[in-house]
CSV table of C-alpha atoms and ligand atoms in Angstrom, one decimal:
chain,number,residue,atom,x,y,z
A,13,MET,CA,49.8,94.2,90.3
A,14,GLU,CA,53.5,93.4,91.1
A,15,LYS,CA,55.6,96.3,92.0
A,16,ASP,CA,58.7,96.9,89.7
A,17,VAL,CA,61.6,96.7,92.1
A,18,GLY,CA,64.4,97.1,89.5
A,19,LEU,CA,67.5,95.0,89.4
A,20,TYR,CA,69.0,96.0,92.7
A,21,GLY,CA,65.6,95.6,94.5
A,22,SER,CA,65.4,92.0,93.2
A,23,THR,CA,67.0,89.1,95.1
A,24,LEU,CA,68.8,88.2,91.9
A,25,GLY,CA,70.2,91.8,91.6
A,26,LYS,CA,71.4,91.6,95.2
A,27,LYS,CA,73.0,88.2,94.6
A,28,ALA,CA,74.8,89.5,91.5
A,29,LEU,CA,76.2,92.4,93.6
A,30,MET,CA,77.3,89.9,96.2
A,31,ALA,CA,78.9,87.8,93.5
A,32,ILE,CA,80.8,90.8,91.9
A,33,THR,CA,82.0,92.2,95.2
A,34,GLY,CA,82.8,88.7,96.3
A,35,ILE,CA,85.0,88.2,93.2
A,36,ILE,CA,86.9,91.5,94.0
A,37,LEU,CA,87.4,90.4,97.6
A,38,PHE,CA,88.5,87.0,96.4
A,39,PHE,CA,91.2,88.5,94.2
A,40,TYR,CA,92.4,90.7,97.1
A,41,LEU,CA,92.6,87.5,99.2
A,42,VAL,CA,94.7,85.7,96.5
A,43,GLY,CA,97.1,88.7,96.4
A,44,HIS,CA,97.3,89.0,100.1
A,45,MET,CA,98.0,85.2,100.5
A,46,LEU,CA,100.8,85.4,97.8
A,47,GLY,CA,102.2,88.5,99.6
A,48,ASN,CA,102.2,86.6,102.9
A,49,LEU,CA,104.0,83.6,101.5
A,50,GLN,CA,107.0,85.8,100.9
A,51,ILE,CA,107.7,85.4,104.6
A,52,PHE,CA,109.2,82.0,103.7
A,53,LEU,CA,111.7,83.6,101.3
A,54,ASP,CA,113.6,85.9,103.6
A,55,PRO,CA,112.7,88.1,106.5
A,56,ALA,CA,113.6,91.3,104.6
A,57,GLN,CA,111.3,90.3,101.7
A,58,ILE,CA,108.0,90.7,103.5
A,59,ASP,CA,109.2,93.9,105.1
A,60,LYS,CA,110.0,95.2,101.6
A,61,TYR,CA,106.5,94.2,100.6
A,62,ALA,CA,105.0,96.1,103.5
A,63,HIS,CA,107.1,99.2,102.6
A,64,LEU,CA,105.9,98.9,99.0
A,65,LEU,CA,102.3,98.8,100.2
A,66,HIS,CA,102.7,101.9,102.2
A,67,ALA,CA,104.9,103.8,99.7
A,68,SER,CA,102.1,105.7,98.2
A,69,ALA,CA,99.3,106.9,100.5
A,70,ALA,CA,97.1,107.6,97.5
A,71,PHE,CA,97.5,104.0,96.3
A,72,LEU,CA,97.0,102.5,99.7
A,73,TRP,CA,93.9,104.5,100.5
A,74,SER,CA,92.4,103.8,97.0
A,75,VAL,CA,92.8,100.1,97.6
A,76,ARG,CA,91.4,100.4,101.2
A,77,LEU,CA,88.4,102.4,99.9
A,78,VAL,CA,87.6,99.9,97.2
A,79,LEU,CA,87.9,97.0,99.6
A,80,LEU,CA,85.7,98.8,102.2
A,81,PHE,CA,83.1,99.6,99.6
A,82,CYS,CA,83.0,96.0,98.3
A,83,LEU,CA,82.9,94.7,101.9
A,84,GLY,CA,80.0,97.1,102.8
A,85,VAL,CA,78.0,96.2,99.7
A,86,HIS,CA,78.7,92.5,100.1
A,87,ILE,CA,77.5,92.5,103.8
A,88,LEU,CA,74.5,94.7,103.1
A,89,ALA,CA,73.3,92.7,100.2
A,90,ALA,CA,73.8,89.4,102.1
A,91,PHE,CA,71.9,90.8,105.0
A,92,GLN,CA,69.0,91.9,102.8
A,93,VAL,CA,68.8,88.5,101.0
A,94,TRP,CA,68.9,86.7,104.4
A,95,TRP,CA,66.3,89.0,105.9
A,96,ARG,CA,64.0,88.7,102.8
A,97,SER,CA,64.2,84.9,102.9
A,98,ARG,CA,63.4,85.0,106.6
A,99,THR,CA,60.4,87.3,106.3
A,100,ALA,CA,59.0,86.2,103.0
A,101,ARG,CA,57.9,82.7,104.1
A,102,PRO,CA,56.6,82.7,107.7
A,103,VAL,CA,55.5,79.1,107.2
A,104,LYS,CA,58.4,76.8,106.2
A,105,TYR,CA,58.3,74.6,103.1
A,106,LYS,CA,57.2,71.1,104.0
A,107,VAL,CA,58.7,69.3,101.1
A,108,PHE,CA,61.0,71.7,99.2
A,109,ASN,CA,64.1,71.8,101.3
A,110,PRO,CA,67.2,71.1,99.1
A,111,PRO,CA,69.9,70.1,101.6
A,112,ASP,CA,72.8,71.6,99.6
A,113,VAL,CA,71.2,75.1,99.4
A,114,ASP,CA,70.0,75.0,103.0
A,115,TYR,CA,73.4,73.9,104.3
A,116,ALA,CA,75.2,76.5,102.2
A,117,ALA,CA,72.8,79.3,103.3
A,118,LYS,CA,73.1,78.4,107.0
A,119,THR,CA,76.9,78.3,106.8
A,120,MET,CA,77.1,81.7,105.2
A,121,VAL,CA,74.9,83.2,107.8
A,122,TRP,CA,77.1,82.4,110.7
A,123,SER,CA,80.5,82.3,109.0
A,124,GLY,CA,80.1,85.8,107.5
A,125,PRO,CA,79.7,87.7,110.8
A,126,ILE,CA,82.6,85.7,112.4
A,127,ILE,CA,84.9,86.5,109.5
A,128,ALA,CA,83.9,90.2,109.8
A,129,ALA,CA,84.8,90.1,113.6
A,130,PHE,CA,88.1,88.3,112.7
A,131,LEU,CA,88.9,91.1,110.2
A,132,VAL,CA,88.4,93.8,112.9
A,133,TYR,CA,90.7,91.9,115.2
A,134,HIS,CA,93.2,91.2,112.4
A,135,LEU,CA,93.5,94.9,111.6
A,136,LEU,CA,94.0,95.9,115.2
A,137,HIS,CA,96.6,93.1,115.5
A,138,LEU,CA,98.7,93.5,112.4
A,139,THR,CA,97.9,96.9,110.9
A,140,VAL,CA,97.2,99.1,113.9
A,141,GLY,CA,99.1,97.0,116.4
A,142,SER,CA,97.0,97.9,119.4
A,143,VAL,CA,96.4,94.3,120.4
A,144,HIS,CA,99.9,93.1,119.5
A,145,PRO,CA,102.6,92.3,122.2
A,146,ASP,CA,105.5,93.9,120.3
A,147,TYR,CA,104.3,95.9,117.3
A,148,VAL,CA,106.9,97.6,115.0
A,149,HIS,CA,105.6,100.0,112.4
A,150,LEU,CA,106.3,98.4,108.9
A,151,GLY,CA,108.1,95.5,110.6
A,152,ALA,CA,105.7,92.9,109.1
A,153,TYR,CA,108.1,90.0,109.6
A,154,ASN,CA,108.6,90.7,113.3
A,155,ASN,CA,104.9,91.5,113.7
A,156,VAL,CA,103.6,88.3,112.2
A,157,ILE,CA,106.2,86.0,114.0
A,158,ALA,CA,105.8,87.7,117.4
A,159,GLY,CA,102.0,87.7,116.9
A,160,PHE,CA,101.8,84.0,116.2
A,161,GLN,CA,104.2,83.0,118.9
A,162,GLN,CA,101.3,83.6,121.2
A,163,THR,CA,99.7,80.2,120.7
A,164,PRO,CA,96.0,81.1,121.5
A,165,VAL,CA,96.3,83.9,118.8
A,166,ALA,CA,97.7,81.5,116.2
A,167,ILE,CA,95.0,78.9,117.0
A,168,ALA,CA,92.3,81.6,116.8
A,169,TYR,CA,93.7,82.6,113.3
A,170,ILE,CA,93.6,79.0,112.1
A,171,VAL,CA,90.0,78.6,113.3
A,172,ALA,CA,89.0,81.9,111.6
A,173,LEU,CA,90.8,80.8,108.4
A,174,LEU,CA,89.0,77.5,108.4
A,175,LEU,CA,85.7,79.3,108.6
A,176,LEU,CA,86.8,81.6,105.9
A,177,ALA,CA,87.5,78.4,103.8
A,178,PHE,CA,83.9,77.3,104.4
A,179,HIS,CA,82.6,80.7,103.4
A,180,LEU,CA,84.7,80.9,100.3
A,181,TYR,CA,83.7,77.4,99.2
A,182,HIS,CA,80.0,78.1,99.5
A,183,GLY,CA,80.5,81.6,98.1
A,184,LEU,CA,82.3,80.3,95.0
A,185,TRP,CA,79.8,77.5,94.5
A,186,SER,CA,76.8,79.8,94.6
A,187,LEU,CA,78.6,82.5,92.6
A,188,PHE,CA,79.1,80.1,89.7
A,189,GLN,CA,75.3,79.7,89.7
A,190,THR,CA,74.4,83.4,90.2
A,191,MET,CA,76.7,84.4,87.3
A,192,GLY,CA,75.1,81.8,85.1
A,193,TRP,CA,78.2,79.6,84.9
A,194,ASP,CA,76.2,76.5,85.5
A,195,HIS,CA,76.2,75.4,81.8
A,196,PRO,CA,76.1,71.6,81.6
A,197,LYS,CA,79.6,71.6,80.1
A,198,PHE,CA,80.9,73.5,83.1
A,199,GLY,CA,78.6,71.8,85.7
A,200,PRO,CA,80.9,68.9,86.7
A,201,TRP,CA,83.8,71.3,87.2
A,202,ARG,CA,82.0,73.7,89.6
A,203,ARG,CA,82.5,71.7,92.8
A,204,PRO,CA,86.1,70.6,92.2
A,205,LEU,CA,87.0,74.1,91.1
A,206,ALA,CA,85.5,75.6,94.3
A,207,VAL,CA,87.2,73.0,96.4
A,208,LEU,CA,90.6,73.5,94.7
A,209,LEU,CA,90.6,77.4,94.9
A,210,THR,CA,89.5,77.2,98.6
A,211,VAL,CA,92.1,74.6,99.6
A,212,VAL,CA,94.9,76.6,97.9
A,213,ILE,CA,93.9,79.9,99.6
A,214,ALA,CA,93.2,78.4,103.0
A,215,ALA,CA,96.5,76.3,103.0
A,216,GLY,CA,98.5,79.4,101.9
A,217,PHE,CA,97.2,81.5,104.8
A,218,ILE,CA,97.2,78.7,107.4
A,219,SER,CA,100.8,77.7,106.5
A,220,VAL,CA,102.1,80.9,108.2
A,221,PRO,CA,100.7,80.4,111.8
A,222,VAL,CA,101.5,76.7,111.5
A,223,ALA,CA,105.1,77.5,110.5
A,224,VAL,CA,105.5,79.8,113.5
A,225,MET,CA,103.9,77.3,116.0
A,226,THR,CA,106.2,74.5,114.7
A,227,GLY,CA,109.4,76.8,114.9
A,228,VAL,CA,110.0,76.7,111.1
A,229,LEU,CA,109.6,80.5,111.1
A,230,GLN,CA,111.4,82.3,113.9
A,231,LEU,CA,112.3,85.9,115.0
A,232,VAL,CA,115.6,87.1,113.4
A,233,GLY,CA,118.3,86.0,115.9
A,234,GLY,CA,115.7,84.3,118.0
B,19,LIG,C1,97.7,83.9,108.4
B,19,LIG,C2,96.9,84.8,107.9
B,19,LIG,C3,97.2,86.3,107.7
B,19,LIG,C4,98.4,86.9,107.8
B,19,LIG,C5,99.7,86.4,108.3
B,19,LIG,C6,98.2,88.3,107.5
B,19,LIG,C7,99.1,89.3,107.6
B,19,LIG,C8,98.9,90.7,107.4
B,19,LIG,C9,99.8,91.7,107.7
B,19,LIG,C10,101.2,91.5,108.1
B,19,LIG,C11,99.1,92.9,107.4
B,19,LIG,C12,99.7,94.3,107.6
B,19,LIG,C13,100.4,94.8,106.3
B,19,LIG,C14,101.0,96.1,106.6
B,19,LIG,O1,100.2,97.1,106.8
B,19,LIG,O2,102.2,96.2,106.6
B,19,LIG,C15,97.8,92.6,107.0
B,19,LIG,C16,96.8,93.5,106.7
B,19,LIG,C17,95.6,93.2,106.2
B,19,LIG,N1,95.0,91.9,106.1
B,19,LIG,FE1,96.0,90.2,106.5
B,19,LIG,N2,96.9,88.5,107.0
B,19,LIG,C18,96.2,87.2,107.1
B,19,LIG,C19,95.0,86.9,106.8
B,19,LIG,C20,94.0,87.8,106.3
B,19,LIG,C21,92.7,87.5,105.9
B,19,LIG,C22,92.1,86.1,105.9
B,19,LIG,C23,92.1,88.7,105.5
B,19,LIG,C24,90.7,88.9,104.9
B,19,LIG,C25,89.7,88.2,105.3
B,19,LIG,C26,93.1,89.7,105.6
B,19,LIG,C27,92.9,91.1,105.4
B,19,LIG,C28,93.8,92.1,105.6
B,19,LIG,C29,93.5,93.5,105.4
B,19,LIG,C30,92.2,94.0,104.8
B,19,LIG,C31,94.6,94.2,105.7
B,19,LIG,C32,94.8,95.7,105.7
B,19,LIG,C33,95.6,96.1,104.5
B,19,LIG,C34,95.7,97.6,104.6
B,19,LIG,O3,96.6,98.1,105.3
B,19,LIG,O4,95.0,98.3,103.9
B,19,LIG,N3,94.3,89.2,106.1
B,19,LIG,N4,97.7,91.2,107.0
């Protein structure tokens, strides 16, 4: 007799959790990207934004805890789904090997941990400042520009952001399916929508290190 594993115990339940936490993380990314783009408006603008973020410790820590929780659930469920698919079928399918699914799954398995490593570095770089050459508390403009004036750092960010784009694209694509948004009417729009959202977010983030490397953004008075 089959054991009743409940919704969370099932692969579908875990995928739904990955989808829901993924959507929340995705909205955080959109907000963060829009916040970052203020750097093109005026140096004082992004510093104001940083001050606003830190104005209420209760607000800041609530957002951080929600993000941390979502990230933890997202990673745990992803690991469990990956582990289950590895251990469930010791002998590989001979015929059933849909290239799209296979490629997406493989991409997620290596891009996920690299993005997690990037996030740790990013927090040490621009939030804690311990791996930054000239960190100023709440001086977001100075911190971003001085940080990206180190070319290897800017390149590492661009590479990580391209990986994030891969991850987002495949995540969005599979999330449309997990959430049941693969109705025939919506079907033809799934891929273009995933591509569009990914390109907008990746371009928004990548524009900042590129603008510093090309001298479009410079230190105040520099
Ligand atoms: C070019 C790309 C990026 C730039 C320029 C950038 C810039 C920044 C800056 C300046 C801060 C510090 C804000 C402050 O405390 O004053 C920050 C924090 C943060 N960034 Fe980014 N970021 C980038 C990409 C990303 C990406 C791709 C992610 C997620 C995968 C991310 C996640 C975070 C998180 C979680 C924080 C901490 C927010 C907090 O203090 O709670 N960032 N970022």
